[in-house]
Coordinates of C-alpha atoms in Angstrom, one line a residue:
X219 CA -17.4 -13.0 16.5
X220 CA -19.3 -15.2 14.0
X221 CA -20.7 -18.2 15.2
X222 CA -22.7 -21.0 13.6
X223 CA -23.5 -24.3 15.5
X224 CA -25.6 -27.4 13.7
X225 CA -27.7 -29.7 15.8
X226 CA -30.3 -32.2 14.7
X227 CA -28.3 -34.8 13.0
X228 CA -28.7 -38.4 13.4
X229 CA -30.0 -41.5 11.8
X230 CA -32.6 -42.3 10.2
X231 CA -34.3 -45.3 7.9
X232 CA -34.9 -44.4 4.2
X233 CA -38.2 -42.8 3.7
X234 CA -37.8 -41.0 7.5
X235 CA -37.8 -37.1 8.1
X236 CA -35.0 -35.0 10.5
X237 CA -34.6 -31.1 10.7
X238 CA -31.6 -29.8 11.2
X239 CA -30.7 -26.5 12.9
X240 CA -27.9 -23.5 12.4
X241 CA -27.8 -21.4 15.3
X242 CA -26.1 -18.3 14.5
X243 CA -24.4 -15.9 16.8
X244 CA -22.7 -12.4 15.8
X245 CA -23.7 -12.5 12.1
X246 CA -26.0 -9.3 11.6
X247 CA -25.4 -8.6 8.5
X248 CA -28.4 -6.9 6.4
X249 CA -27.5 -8.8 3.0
X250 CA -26.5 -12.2 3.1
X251 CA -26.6 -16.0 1.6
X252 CA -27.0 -18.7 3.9
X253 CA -26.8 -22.4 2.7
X254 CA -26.9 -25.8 3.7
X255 CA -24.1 -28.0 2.7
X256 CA -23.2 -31.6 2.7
X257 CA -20.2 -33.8 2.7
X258 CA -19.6 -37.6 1.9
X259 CA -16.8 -39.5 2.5
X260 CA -15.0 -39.7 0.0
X261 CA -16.9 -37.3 -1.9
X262 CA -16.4 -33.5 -2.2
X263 CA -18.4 -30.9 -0.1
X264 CA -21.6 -30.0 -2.2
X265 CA -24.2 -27.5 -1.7
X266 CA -27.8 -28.7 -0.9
X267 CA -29.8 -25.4 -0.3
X268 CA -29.8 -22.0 0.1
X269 CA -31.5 -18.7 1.3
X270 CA -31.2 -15.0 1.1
X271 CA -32.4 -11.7 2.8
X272 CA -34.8 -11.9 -0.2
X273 CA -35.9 -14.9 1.1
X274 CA -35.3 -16.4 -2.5
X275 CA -34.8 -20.2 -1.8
X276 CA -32.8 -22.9 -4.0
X277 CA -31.8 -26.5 -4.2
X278 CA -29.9 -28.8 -5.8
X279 CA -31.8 -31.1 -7.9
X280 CA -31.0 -34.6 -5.9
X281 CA -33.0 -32.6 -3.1
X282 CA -35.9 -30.2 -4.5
X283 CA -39.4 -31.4 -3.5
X284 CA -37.7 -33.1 -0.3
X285 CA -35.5 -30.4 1.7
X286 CA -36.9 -27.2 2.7
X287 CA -34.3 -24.7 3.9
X288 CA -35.9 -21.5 6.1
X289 CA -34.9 -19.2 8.7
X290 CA -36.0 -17.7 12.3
X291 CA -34.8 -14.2 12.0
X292 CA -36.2 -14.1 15.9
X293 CA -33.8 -16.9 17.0
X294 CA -31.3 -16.5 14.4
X295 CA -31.6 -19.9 12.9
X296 CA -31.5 -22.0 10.1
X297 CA -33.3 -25.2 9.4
X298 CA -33.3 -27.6 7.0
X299 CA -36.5 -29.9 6.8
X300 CA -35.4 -33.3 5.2
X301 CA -38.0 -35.3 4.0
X302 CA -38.1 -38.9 2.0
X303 CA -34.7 -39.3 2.9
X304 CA -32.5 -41.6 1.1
X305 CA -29.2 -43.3 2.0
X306 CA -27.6 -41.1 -0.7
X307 CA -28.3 -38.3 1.7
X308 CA -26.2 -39.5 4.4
X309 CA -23.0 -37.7 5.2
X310 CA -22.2 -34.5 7.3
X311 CA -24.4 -31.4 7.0
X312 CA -22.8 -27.8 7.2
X313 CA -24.0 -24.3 7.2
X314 CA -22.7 -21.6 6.0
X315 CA -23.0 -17.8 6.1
X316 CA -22.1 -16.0 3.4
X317 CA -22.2 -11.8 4.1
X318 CA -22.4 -8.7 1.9
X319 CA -23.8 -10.5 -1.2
X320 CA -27.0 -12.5 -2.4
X321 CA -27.2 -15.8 -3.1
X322 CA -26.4 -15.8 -7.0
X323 CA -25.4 -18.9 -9.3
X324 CA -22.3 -19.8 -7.3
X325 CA -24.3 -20.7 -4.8
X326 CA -22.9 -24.1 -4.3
X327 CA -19.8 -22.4 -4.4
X328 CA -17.4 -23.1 -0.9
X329 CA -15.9 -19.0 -1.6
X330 CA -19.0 -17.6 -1.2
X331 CA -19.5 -18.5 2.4
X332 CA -17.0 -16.8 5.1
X333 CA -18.3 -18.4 8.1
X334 CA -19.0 -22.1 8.5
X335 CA -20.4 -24.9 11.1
X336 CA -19.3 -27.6 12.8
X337 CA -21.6 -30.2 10.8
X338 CA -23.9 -32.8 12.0
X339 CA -23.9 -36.0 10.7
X340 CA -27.0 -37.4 9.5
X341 CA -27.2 -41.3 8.7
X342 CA -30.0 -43.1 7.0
X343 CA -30.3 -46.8 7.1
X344 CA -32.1 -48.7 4.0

């Protein structure tokens, strides 16, 4: 069984720095997407990073030169390094696992991904 849990969340003050974690349990698949997702209220659930068993990386633009998204194949985890955050960037963070396939253009795309987190909120304060 597939399991992803998030920790890290929590609040911040604009211009602060949190890293979040995915800890993953049962997914050993050899090709895979992983990404880093965030919802809003109000707002739809977009995709902020991902990474693949390439180790190819990509962002959104709101985020590139800020986020960092990486993995520790030895603890089978996920971070996401958030720097210069922003109070635009508060809302819930997900991760998300996506089997079989390569991150590809649909990236950002909520079908890619067959397993998902919890979330952790992440708050920052002006």
């Amino acid at each position: 069984q597939v399991q992803l849990v998030e920790s890290g969340g929590g609040s911040v003050e604009a211009g602060g720095s949190l890293t979040l974690s995915c800890a993953t349990t049962g997914f050993t698949y050899a090709t895979y997407c992983l990404g880093w997702f965030r919802q809003a209220p109000g707002k739809e659930r977009e995709g902020v990073a991902a990474l693949d068993s390439e180790g190819l990386t990509t962002y959104t633009d709101a985020v590139k030169g800020r986020f960092t998204i990486s993995q520790d194949n030895v603890k089978n985890t996920i971070y996401l390094r958030m720097n210069s955050l922003q109070p635009e960037d508060t809302a819930m963070y997900y991760c998300a696992a996506g089997p079989y396939n390569y991150c590809s253009g649909s990236w950002t795309e909520k079908y890619e991904y067959g397993y998902w987190g919890q979330g952790t909120q992440v708050t920052v304060s002006s």
